[in-house]
C-alpha cells in the first residue's frame, strides 16, 4: 500500500476561519476519501504576538512539533513549510500572498482572493514566474454536495434545460458596527465578503454549464450603499446566458436574512433543485421533479467543517506538480469572479481606500 503524501502547512493568521481550516487539517483525511494525502500543521504565525500563535496552537490541538511565530515574515522563511494558508481579512490578501510567493511558498488564500482583478493578475504573474502553486480557498467549489448538484444538472441533466438560477446569502447580523463587513477600512461590504458565495453559485451552475462553453454572460447589477459607512449593504447581480437561454440572479443584503426554504434555487424544464441555507458548505439539497415527490439528497461531510476538501486538492496539486486546482482555476474561475465584482462596484460607484485598491508600483 502506497504511503500518503505529506503536505506541511503554514497558517498565516489566527482568526476563526483559520481555526476551522486547521480543525479539518487535523481530521483523519480518510473520512473525506482522501487517504492519498496527509496534512501536517508545521507552523502558525500571528502578526500581533507569539502568545496569540501559541494560544491558537493549543486551542486547535496542533502537535507539539508545530512551530509558532510572532511575524508572518519569519514563518514564510521556515523551510519545513510547503504551502501557506492565508486567513487574514481580504484587504491584506494581496500583500500577504506576495510575501509568500517572494519567499518561495505556494499559497491557498481565503476568498475573495484580492480586492480587485488587477491585484489578482499580478499574483498570477508572480506565481507563474516562480513556478509556484496558487489557489483561492473557495471551499464551496470543492464541497461534495455542490459537486453532486453540478453533476446532476450538467451531466445527467435531471432538470432538462436550465432556465433560471436564484442564489442568495444575506446576513443581517453583519450590521453590527464591530463586524468587519460594516467597516470600509477593512474592506467591508456585502458583495466581497458574503455576496461572492451567491455569485459563485451562479457561475457554478450557468457559467460552467458545458453548453455555455464558459462564454461570459451579460451582467447588470444594482447596488446600494449604507448612509452611515458608505459600504455596499445590498447588491443584486443579474447574468444573462444567451447560449443557455437562462438567467442567474445573485443577491446579498445586510438588511435581510436568507430564506429558510432555500439559499439556491435552480429551475429547469423538468423541475427544480433547492439548496437550503447556508450555500457555502451544504450537506443536503432537494430534487423536486414535476409530477414526483420531493427527494432529499444528503451527502455528509463526516464531521468536516468543509475546508478539508480544498486542502486535499491543494496537497494533490503539490504532489503532482500542478500550479492550480482544477475546480478553482486562476484565470478561468477566480479572475472571472474578480472582474465581475469590479464591474459591479464600478457601476455602484464604490471603491475602497486607495491603499487597499493599489497594486505594487510599476505593476
mmCIF file of C-alpha atoms in Angstrom:
data_model
loop_
_atom_site.group_PDB
_atom_site.id
_atom_site.type_symbol
_atom_site.label_atom_id
_atom_site.label_comp_id
_atom_site.label_asym_id
_atom_site.label_seq_id
_atom_site.Cartn_x
_atom_site.Cartn_y
_atom_site.Cartn_z
ATOM 1 C CA UNK A 1 0.000 0.000 0.000
ATOM 2 C CA UNK A 2 1.372 3.406 -1.020
ATOM 3 C CA UNK A 3 2.046 5.826 1.838
ATOM 4 C CA UNK A 4 0.050 9.077 1.756
ATOM 5 C CA UNK A 5 1.778 12.185 0.523
ATOM 6 C CA UNK A 6 2.517 14.539 3.448
ATOM 7 C CA UNK A 7 1.687 18.223 2.978
ATOM 8 C CA UNK A 8 3.208 20.624 5.525
ATOM 9 C CA UNK A 9 1.164 23.758 6.113
ATOM 10 C CA UNK A 10 1.949 27.195 7.449
ATOM 11 C CA UNK A 11 -1.071 29.037 8.860
ATOM 12 C CA UNK A 12 -0.926 32.801 8.339
ATOM 13 C CA UNK A 13 -3.307 34.493 10.842
ATOM 14 C CA UNK A 14 -5.223 33.032 13.763
ATOM 15 C CA UNK A 15 -8.862 34.115 13.391
ATOM 16 C CA UNK A 16 -11.985 31.960 13.445
ATOM 17 C CA UNK A 17 -11.765 30.820 9.831
ATOM 18 C CA UNK A 18 -8.204 29.621 10.425
ATOM 19 C CA UNK A 19 -9.475 27.586 13.380
ATOM 20 C CA UNK A 20 -11.999 25.832 11.139
ATOM 21 C CA UNK A 21 -9.367 25.160 8.483
ATOM 22 C CA UNK A 22 -6.841 23.699 10.927
ATOM 23 C CA UNK A 23 -9.503 21.545 12.575
ATOM 24 C CA UNK A 24 -10.089 19.965 9.171
ATOM 25 C CA UNK A 25 -6.370 19.509 8.552
ATOM 26 C CA UNK A 26 -6.110 17.568 11.807
ATOM 27 C CA UNK A 27 -9.033 15.250 10.958
ATOM 28 C CA UNK A 28 -8.341 11.819 9.525
ATOM 29 C CA UNK A 29 -8.332 12.593 5.794
ATOM 30 C CA UNK A 30 -9.684 9.116 5.009
ATOM 31 C CA UNK A 31 -13.076 10.373 6.238
ATOM 32 C CA UNK A 32 -13.044 12.590 3.153
ATOM 33 C CA UNK A 33 -11.959 9.689 0.927
ATOM 34 C CA UNK A 34 -8.527 11.291 0.788
ATOM 35 C CA UNK A 35 -6.265 8.540 2.102
ATOM 36 C CA UNK A 36 -3.653 9.507 -0.501
ATOM 37 C CA UNK A 37 -2.755 12.744 1.316
ATOM 38 C CA UNK A 38 -1.903 13.633 4.884
ATOM 39 C CA UNK A 39 -1.754 17.119 6.370
ATOM 40 C CA UNK A 40 0.696 18.446 8.933
ATOM 41 C CA UNK A 41 0.417 21.860 10.584
ATOM 42 C CA UNK A 42 4.100 22.784 10.518
ATOM 43 C CA UNK A 43 3.844 26.405 11.616
ATOM 44 C CA UNK A 44 1.441 29.084 12.829
ATOM 45 C CA UNK A 45 2.028 32.840 12.680
ATOM 46 C CA UNK A 46 0.276 35.746 14.343
ATOM 47 C CA UNK A 47 1.198 39.292 13.404
ATOM 48 C CA UNK A 48 0.399 40.579 16.887
ATOM 49 C CA UNK A 49 2.170 38.283 19.366
ATOM 50 C CA UNK A 50 3.777 34.913 19.912
ATOM 51 C CA UNK A 51 1.304 34.304 22.716
ATOM 52 C CA UNK A 52 -1.580 34.533 20.265
ATOM 53 C CA UNK A 53 0.038 31.948 17.999
ATOM 54 C CA UNK A 54 0.689 29.688 20.994
ATOM 55 C CA UNK A 55 -2.939 30.034 22.126
ATOM 56 C CA UNK A 56 -4.134 29.103 18.632
ATOM 57 C CA UNK A 57 -1.888 26.038 18.639
ATOM 58 C CA UNK A 58 -3.314 24.891 21.975
ATOM 59 C CA UNK A 59 -6.926 25.691 21.039
ATOM 60 C CA UNK A 60 -6.829 23.656 17.826
ATOM 61 C CA UNK A 61 -4.880 20.741 19.294
ATOM 62 C CA UNK A 62 -1.886 21.010 16.994
ATOM 63 C CA UNK A 63 1.024 18.683 17.834
ATOM 64 C CA UNK A 64 3.970 19.834 19.934
ATOM 65 C CA UNK A 65 6.144 19.859 16.798
ATOM 66 C CA UNK A 66 4.132 22.773 15.336
ATOM 67 C CA UNK A 67 6.252 25.919 15.403
ATOM 68 C CA UNK A 68 4.815 29.308 16.333
ATOM 69 C CA UNK A 69 5.875 32.728 15.112
ATOM 70 C CA UNK A 70 5.115 36.332 16.019
ATOM 71 C CA UNK A 71 5.595 37.563 12.450
ATOM 72 C CA UNK A 72 4.492 36.412 9.032
ATOM 73 C CA UNK A 73 7.921 37.238 7.615
ATOM 74 C CA UNK A 74 9.617 34.723 9.899
ATOM 75 C CA UNK A 75 7.144 31.934 9.175
ATOM 76 C CA UNK A 76 7.381 32.138 5.386
ATOM 77 C CA UNK A 77 11.131 31.605 5.688
ATOM 78 C CA UNK A 78 10.596 28.297 7.508
ATOM 79 C CA UNK A 79 11.998 25.514 5.313
ATOM 80 C CA UNK A 80 9.586 22.982 6.831
ATOM 81 C CA UNK A 81 6.562 24.777 5.334
ATOM 82 C CA UNK A 82 5.385 23.554 1.897
ATOM 83 C CA UNK A 83 2.355 25.792 1.474
ATOM 84 C CA UNK A 84 0.760 28.712 3.327
ATOM 85 C CA UNK A 85 -2.934 29.099 4.094
ATOM 86 C CA UNK A 86 -3.791 32.820 4.303
ATOM 87 C CA UNK A 87 -6.661 33.658 6.645
ATOM 88 C CA UNK A 88 -6.331 37.421 7.057
ATOM 89 C CA UNK A 89 -9.083 39.941 6.119
ATOM 90 C CA UNK A 90 -9.141 40.260 2.363
ATOM 91 C CA UNK A 91 -7.666 43.763 2.244
ATOM 92 C CA UNK A 92 -4.391 42.101 3.239
ATOM 93 C CA UNK A 93 -4.560 39.139 0.834
ATOM 94 C CA UNK A 94 -2.592 40.816 -1.951
ATOM 95 C CA UNK A 95 0.436 41.759 0.154
ATOM 96 C CA UNK A 96 0.297 38.565 2.243
ATOM 97 C CA UNK A 97 0.277 36.403 -0.890
ATOM 98 C CA UNK A 98 3.129 38.356 -2.450
ATOM 99 C CA UNK A 99 5.148 37.849 0.736
ATOM 100 C CA UNK A 100 4.673 34.088 0.487
ATOM 101 C CA UNK A 101 5.423 33.896 -3.234
ATOM 102 C CA UNK A 102 8.532 36.026 -2.877
ATOM 103 C CA UNK A 103 9.777 33.546 -0.297
ATOM 104 C CA UNK A 104 9.123 30.513 -2.473
ATOM 105 C CA UNK A 105 5.917 29.310 -0.808
ATOM 106 C CA UNK A 106 2.807 28.036 -2.538
ATOM 107 C CA UNK A 107 -0.413 29.695 -1.378
ATOM 108 C CA UNK A 108 -4.021 28.793 -0.643
ATOM 109 C CA UNK A 109 -5.609 32.191 0.031
ATOM 110 C CA UNK A 110 -9.044 32.793 1.516
ATOM 111 C CA UNK A 111 -11.748 34.340 -0.601
ATOM 112 C CA UNK A 112 -12.126 36.833 -2.060
ATOM 113 C CA UNK A 113 -8.642 36.408 -3.458
ATOM 114 C CA UNK A 114 -7.935 40.134 -3.641
ATOM 115 C CA UNK A 115 -9.776 43.450 -3.660
ATOM 116 C CA UNK A 116 -9.731 43.766 -7.446
ATOM 117 C CA UNK A 117 -8.763 41.975 -10.649
ATOM 118 C CA UNK A 118 -5.566 43.977 -11.163
ATOM 119 C CA UNK A 119 -4.152 42.671 -7.898
ATOM 120 C CA UNK A 120 -5.044 39.080 -8.773
ATOM 121 C CA UNK A 121 -3.475 39.383 -12.243
ATOM 122 C CA UNK A 122 -0.239 40.436 -10.567
ATOM 123 C CA UNK A 123 -0.341 37.492 -8.159
ATOM 124 C CA UNK A 124 -0.905 35.063 -11.043
ATOM 125 C CA UNK A 125 2.061 36.556 -12.905
ATOM 126 C CA UNK A 126 4.305 36.273 -9.845
ATOM 127 C CA UNK A 127 3.272 32.677 -9.098
ATOM 128 C CA UNK A 128 3.907 31.563 -12.666
ATOM 129 C CA UNK A 129 7.217 33.406 -12.820
ATOM 130 C CA UNK A 130 8.326 31.473 -9.740
ATOM 131 C CA UNK A 131 6.651 28.191 -10.787
ATOM 132 C CA UNK A 132 4.634 28.103 -7.538
ATOM 133 C CA UNK A 133 1.194 26.773 -6.653
ATOM 134 C CA UNK A 134 -1.501 29.414 -6.139
ATOM 135 C CA UNK A 135 -5.214 28.996 -5.492
ATOM 136 C CA UNK A 136 -8.199 30.707 -3.927
ATOM 137 C CA UNK A 137 -9.711 28.937 -0.938
ATOM 138 C CA UNK A 138 -13.235 28.962 -2.346
ATOM 139 C CA UNK A 139 -14.290 25.873 -0.410
ATOM 140 C CA UNK A 140 -17.784 25.825 -1.919
ATOM 141 C CA UNK A 141 -16.374 24.617 -5.244
ATOM 142 C CA UNK A 142 -14.967 21.507 -3.501
ATOM 143 C CA UNK A 143 -17.944 20.543 -1.288
ATOM 144 C CA UNK A 144 -19.281 17.066 -2.269
ATOM 145 C CA UNK A 145 -22.945 18.127 -2.278
ATOM 146 C CA UNK A 146 -22.162 21.066 -4.557
ATOM 147 C CA UNK A 147 -20.252 18.844 -6.960
ATOM 148 C CA UNK A 148 -23.191 16.419 -6.994
ATOM 149 C CA UNK A 149 -25.581 19.233 -7.893
ATOM 150 C CA UNK A 150 -23.293 20.136 -10.788
ATOM 151 C CA UNK A 151 -23.156 16.512 -11.926
ATOM 152 C CA UNK A 152 -26.927 16.145 -11.853
ATOM 153 C CA UNK A 153 -27.668 19.272 -13.874
ATOM 154 C CA UNK A 154 -24.623 19.255 -16.203
ATOM 155 C CA UNK A 155 -24.135 15.535 -16.883
ATOM 156 C CA UNK A 156 -27.400 13.743 -16.073
ATOM 157 C CA UNK A 157 -29.426 16.829 -16.974
ATOM 158 C CA UNK A 158 -32.121 15.838 -14.499
ATOM 159 C CA UNK A 159 -33.769 19.262 -14.837
ATOM 160 C CA UNK A 160 -33.532 19.363 -18.622
ATOM 161 C CA UNK A 161 -32.751 22.831 -19.908
ATOM 162 C CA UNK A 162 -31.888 25.210 -17.068
ATOM 163 C CA UNK A 163 -33.996 28.359 -17.196
ATOM 164 C CA UNK A 164 -33.107 30.310 -14.057
ATOM 165 C CA UNK A 165 -30.810 30.175 -11.026
ATOM 166 C CA UNK A 166 -31.527 32.247 -7.944
ATOM 167 C CA UNK A 167 -28.875 32.379 -5.220
ATOM 168 C CA UNK A 168 -28.781 34.425 -2.037
ATOM 169 C CA UNK A 169 -26.646 34.968 1.018
ATOM 170 C CA UNK A 170 -27.980 37.703 3.281
ATOM 171 C CA UNK A 171 -26.807 38.229 6.848
ATOM 172 C CA UNK A 172 -28.378 40.992 8.956
ATOM 173 C CA UNK A 173 -26.042 40.220 11.878
ATOM 174 C CA UNK A 174 -23.335 41.913 9.851
ATOM 175 C CA UNK A 175 -24.901 45.305 10.604
ATOM 176 C CA UNK A 176 -23.155 45.211 13.976
ATOM 177 C CA UNK A 177 -20.707 48.149 13.699
ATOM 178 C CA UNK A 178 -17.983 45.948 15.194
ATOM 179 C CA UNK A 179 -18.284 43.476 12.328
ATOM 180 C CA UNK A 180 -15.763 43.968 9.542
ATOM 181 C CA UNK A 181 -18.438 43.741 6.833
ATOM 182 C CA UNK A 182 -19.579 47.125 8.111
ATOM 183 C CA UNK A 183 -16.131 48.701 8.005
ATOM 184 C CA UNK A 184 -14.782 50.142 4.716
ATOM 185 C CA UNK A 185 -11.328 50.431 6.283
ATOM 186 C CA UNK A 186 -11.213 46.627 6.464
ATOM 187 C CA UNK A 187 -12.602 46.033 3.007
ATOM 188 C CA UNK A 188 -16.065 45.587 4.417
ATOM 189 C CA UNK A 189 -19.166 45.286 2.274
ATOM 190 C CA UNK A 190 -21.822 42.775 1.373
ATOM 191 C CA UNK A 191 -20.562 41.866 -2.110
ATOM 192 C CA UNK A 192 -16.967 40.886 -1.445
ATOM 193 C CA UNK A 193 -17.485 39.401 1.988
ATOM 194 C CA UNK A 194 -20.629 37.273 1.569
ATOM 195 C CA UNK A 195 -22.155 38.054 -1.828
ATOM 196 C CA UNK A 196 -19.286 36.236 -3.505
ATOM 197 C CA UNK A 197 -20.951 32.964 -2.484
ATOM 198 C CA UNK A 198 -24.208 33.832 -4.240
ATOM 199 C CA UNK A 199 -22.248 34.891 -7.331
ATOM 200 C CA UNK A 200 -20.168 31.695 -7.222
ATOM 201 C CA UNK A 201 -23.311 29.546 -7.300
ATOM 202 C CA UNK A 202 -24.457 31.379 -10.426
ATOM 203 C CA UNK A 203 -21.122 30.650 -12.070
ATOM 204 C CA UNK A 204 -21.023 27.018 -10.900
ATOM 205 C CA UNK A 205 -24.395 26.288 -12.440
ATOM 206 C CA UNK A 206 -24.599 28.530 -15.515
ATOM 207 C CA UNK A 207 -21.163 29.866 -16.461
ATOM 208 C CA UNK A 208 -19.638 26.381 -16.066
ATOM 209 C CA UNK A 209 -22.520 24.615 -17.815
ATOM 210 C CA UNK A 210 -20.989 22.560 -20.663
ATOM 211 C CA UNK A 211 -23.370 24.090 -23.194
ATOM 212 C CA UNK A 212 -22.291 27.596 -22.170
ATOM 213 C CA UNK A 213 -18.659 26.780 -23.055
ATOM 214 C CA UNK A 214 -17.563 29.393 -20.492
ATOM 215 C CA UNK A 215 -18.990 32.208 -22.592
ATOM 216 C CA UNK A 216 -19.060 35.357 -20.486
ATOM 217 C CA UNK A 217 -22.584 36.385 -19.528
ATOM 218 C CA UNK A 218 -24.121 39.804 -19.990
ATOM 219 C CA UNK A 219 -24.238 41.337 -16.498
ATOM 220 C CA UNK A 220 -26.410 44.002 -14.987
ATOM 221 C CA UNK A 221 -26.462 44.937 -11.313
ATOM 222 C CA UNK A 222 -27.985 47.157 -8.668
ATOM 223 C CA UNK A 223 -26.035 48.351 -5.681
ATOM 224 C CA UNK A 224 -26.957 50.341 -2.563
ATOM 225 C CA UNK A 225 -24.600 51.827 -0.004
ATOM 226 C CA UNK A 226 -25.030 52.375 3.711
ATOM 227 C CA UNK A 227 -25.663 56.061 4.529
ATOM 228 C CA UNK A 228 -23.662 55.529 7.727
ATOM 229 C CA UNK A 229 -20.459 53.945 6.405
ATOM 230 C CA UNK A 230 -20.586 54.088 2.630
ATOM 231 C CA UNK A 231 -20.029 50.341 2.159
ATOM 232 C CA UNK A 232 -22.368 48.329 -0.040
ATOM 233 C CA UNK A 233 -25.177 46.871 2.033
ATOM 234 C CA UNK A 234 -27.352 45.360 -0.697
ATOM 235 C CA UNK A 235 -26.374 44.061 -4.127
ATOM 236 C CA UNK A 236 -28.136 42.208 -6.942
ATOM 237 C CA UNK A 237 -26.132 40.777 -9.840
ATOM 238 C CA UNK A 238 -28.094 39.501 -12.851
ATOM 239 C CA UNK A 239 -26.359 37.455 -15.513
ATOM 240 C CA UNK A 240 -27.922 36.606 -18.867
ATOM 241 C CA UNK A 241 -26.533 33.486 -20.572
ATOM 242 C CA UNK A 242 -27.666 33.610 -24.210
ATOM 243 C CA UNK A 243 -26.246 30.200 -25.153
ATOM 244 C CA UNK A 244 -28.368 28.589 -22.442
ATOM 245 C CA UNK A 245 -31.384 30.849 -22.645
ATOM 246 C CA UNK A 246 -31.008 31.166 -18.900
ATOM 247 C CA UNK A 247 -30.706 33.876 -16.309
ATOM 248 C CA UNK A 248 -28.890 33.961 -12.970
ATOM 249 C CA UNK A 249 -29.884 36.250 -10.107
ATOM 250 C CA UNK A 250 -27.398 36.542 -7.241
ATOM 251 C CA UNK A 251 -28.386 38.645 -4.248
ATOM 252 C CA UNK A 252 -26.879 39.674 -0.939
ATOM 253 C CA UNK A 253 -28.029 42.040 1.787
ATOM 254 C CA UNK A 254 -27.091 43.243 5.246
ATOM 255 C CA UNK A 255 -30.726 44.106 5.974
ATOM 256 C CA UNK A 256 -32.431 40.771 5.293
ATOM 257 C CA UNK A 257 -31.940 37.105 6.111
ATOM 258 C CA UNK A 258 -31.613 34.294 3.594
ATOM 259 C CA UNK A 259 -34.862 32.367 3.199
ATOM 260 C CA UNK A 260 -35.233 29.249 5.329
ATOM 261 C CA UNK A 261 -36.745 27.484 2.294
ATOM 262 C CA UNK A 262 -33.692 27.762 0.061
ATOM 263 C CA UNK A 263 -30.491 29.718 -0.465
ATOM 264 C CA UNK A 264 -30.109 28.411 -4.029
ATOM 265 C CA UNK A 265 -32.946 27.581 -6.421
ATOM 266 C CA UNK A 266 -32.066 26.018 -9.774
ATOM 267 C CA UNK A 267 -35.058 25.890 -12.110
ATOM 268 C CA UNK A 268 -35.314 23.824 -15.252
ATOM 269 C CA UNK A 269 -37.867 22.460 -17.677
ATOM 270 C CA UNK A 270 -38.324 19.252 -15.647
ATOM 271 C CA UNK A 271 -38.265 20.676 -12.135
ATOM 272 C CA UNK A 272 -36.124 22.366 -9.521
ATOM 273 C CA UNK A 273 -33.193 21.787 -7.187
ATOM 274 C CA UNK A 274 -33.319 23.603 -3.853
ATOM 275 C CA UNK A 275 -30.298 24.081 -1.602
ATOM 276 C CA UNK A 276 -31.255 25.144 1.947
ATOM 277 C CA UNK A 277 -29.134 27.632 3.905
ATOM 278 C CA UNK A 278 -26.305 28.063 4.054
ATOM 279 C CA UNK A 279 -24.951 27.993 0.494
ATOM 280 C CA UNK A 280 -21.247 27.864 1.406
ATOM 281 C CA UNK A 281 -20.991 24.244 2.573
ATOM 282 C CA UNK A 282 -24.306 22.382 2.198
ATOM 283 C CA UNK A 283 -24.660 18.719 3.082
ATOM 284 C CA UNK A 284 -28.109 18.278 1.535
ATOM 285 C CA UNK A 285 -30.373 19.536 -1.215
ATOM 286 C CA UNK A 286 -33.823 18.744 -2.588
ATOM 287 C CA UNK A 287 -34.690 17.451 -6.049
ATOM 288 C CA UNK A 288 -38.240 18.496 -6.989
ATOM 289 C CA UNK A 289 -39.141 16.948 -10.322
ATOM 290 C CA UNK A 290 -42.527 17.705 -11.837
ATOM 291 C CA UNK A 291 -45.154 15.090 -11.000
ATOM 292 C CA UNK A 292 -42.923 13.434 -8.352
ATOM 293 C CA UNK A 293 -42.495 13.755 -4.618
ATOM 294 C CA UNK A 294 -39.674 15.920 -3.413
ATOM 295 C CA UNK A 295 -36.474 13.903 -2.854
ATOM 296 C CA UNK A 296 -33.937 14.937 -0.226
ATOM 297 C CA UNK A 297 -30.357 14.074 -1.115
ATOM 298 C CA UNK A 298 -27.826 14.164 1.719
ATOM 299 C CA UNK A 299 -24.055 13.915 1.315
ATOM 300 C CA UNK A 300 -22.440 14.060 4.716
ATOM 301 C CA UNK A 301 -19.019 15.601 5.243
ATOM 302 C CA UNK A 302 -18.384 13.200 8.153
ATOM 303 C CA UNK A 303 -17.612 15.826 10.746
ATOM 304 C CA UNK A 304 -15.561 18.062 8.469
ATOM 305 C CA UNK A 305 -16.109 21.804 8.509
ATOM 306 C CA UNK A 306 -15.935 21.602 4.728
ATOM 307 C CA UNK A 307 -12.486 23.109 4.327
ATOM 308 C CA UNK A 308 -10.566 19.851 4.199
ATOM 309 C CA UNK A 309 -11.652 19.175 0.629
ATOM 310 C CA UNK A 310 -9.891 22.258 -0.738
ATOM 311 C CA UNK A 311 -6.828 21.376 1.366
ATOM 312 C CA UNK A 312 -6.796 17.869 -0.123
ATOM 313 C CA UNK A 313 -6.967 19.321 -3.631
ATOM 314 C CA UNK A 314 -4.061 21.668 -2.891
ATOM 315 C CA UNK A 315 -1.978 18.833 -1.421
ATOM 316 C CA UNK A 316 -2.540 16.698 -4.517
ATOM 317 C CA UNK A 317 -1.503 19.590 -6.747
ATOM 318 C CA UNK A 318 1.754 19.990 -4.817
ATOM 319 C CA UNK A 319 2.351 16.245 -5.066
ATOM 320 C CA UNK A 320 1.675 16.182 -8.795
ATOM 321 C CA UNK A 321 3.483 19.399 -9.672
ATOM 322 C CA UNK A 322 0.300 21.265 -10.653
ATOM 323 C CA UNK A 323 0.166 25.019 -10.091
ATOM 324 C CA UNK A 324 -3.582 25.493 -9.599
ATOM 325 C CA UNK A 325 -6.592 23.377 -8.726
ATOM 326 C CA UNK A 326 -8.932 22.128 -11.425
ATOM 327 C CA UNK A 327 -12.079 23.092 -9.514
ATOM 328 C CA UNK A 328 -10.962 26.676 -8.906
ATOM 329 C CA UNK A 329 -8.667 27.744 -11.718
ATOM 330 C CA UNK A 330 -6.890 31.069 -11.539
ATOM 331 C CA UNK A 331 -7.941 32.727 -14.799
ATOM 332 C CA UNK A 332 -10.999 30.629 -15.631
ATOM 333 C CA UNK A 333 -12.687 30.987 -12.231
ATOM 334 C CA UNK A 334 -11.121 33.298 -9.636
ATOM 335 C CA UNK A 335 -10.197 36.064 -12.070
ATOM 336 C CA UNK A 336 -13.641 35.891 -13.679
ATOM 337 C CA UNK A 337 -15.252 36.474 -10.285
ATOM 338 C CA UNK A 338 -12.942 39.398 -9.501
ATOM 339 C CA UNK A 339 -13.683 41.051 -12.852
ATOM 340 C CA UNK A 340 -17.425 40.745 -12.280
ATOM 341 C CA UNK A 341 -17.175 42.221 -8.787
ATOM 342 C CA UNK A 342 -15.006 45.054 -10.138
ATOM 343 C CA UNK A 343 -17.716 45.814 -12.685
ATOM 344 C CA UNK A 344 -20.466 45.736 -10.064
ATOM 345 C CA UNK A 345 -18.530 48.082 -7.774
ATOM 346 C CA UNK A 346 -17.756 50.424 -10.656
ATOM 347 C CA UNK A 347 -21.432 50.641 -11.602
ATOM 348 C CA UNK A 348 -22.254 51.272 -7.946
ATOM 349 C CA UNK A 349 -19.550 53.957 -7.727
ATOM 350 C CA UNK A 350 -17.790 52.266 -4.820
ATOM 351 C CA UNK A 351 -14.072 51.992 -4.188
ATOM 352 C CA UNK A 352 -12.174 51.101 -1.052
ATOM 353 C CA UNK A 353 -9.428 53.398 0.238
ATOM 354 C CA UNK A 354 -6.630 53.571 -2.321
ATOM 355 C CA UNK A 355 -4.184 51.787 -0.006
ATOM 356 C CA UNK A 356 -6.349 48.657 -0.368
ATOM 357 C CA UNK A 357 -7.111 49.002 -4.085
ATOM 358 C CA UNK A 358 -3.484 49.632 -5.105
ATOM 359 C CA UNK A 359 -1.005 47.238 -6.670
ATOM 360 C CA UNK A 360 2.759 47.418 -6.269
ATOM 361 C CA UNK A 361 4.407 50.349 -8.092
ATOM 362 C CA UNK A 362 5.262 49.504 -11.678
ATOM 363 C CA UNK A 363 2.720 46.691 -11.970
#
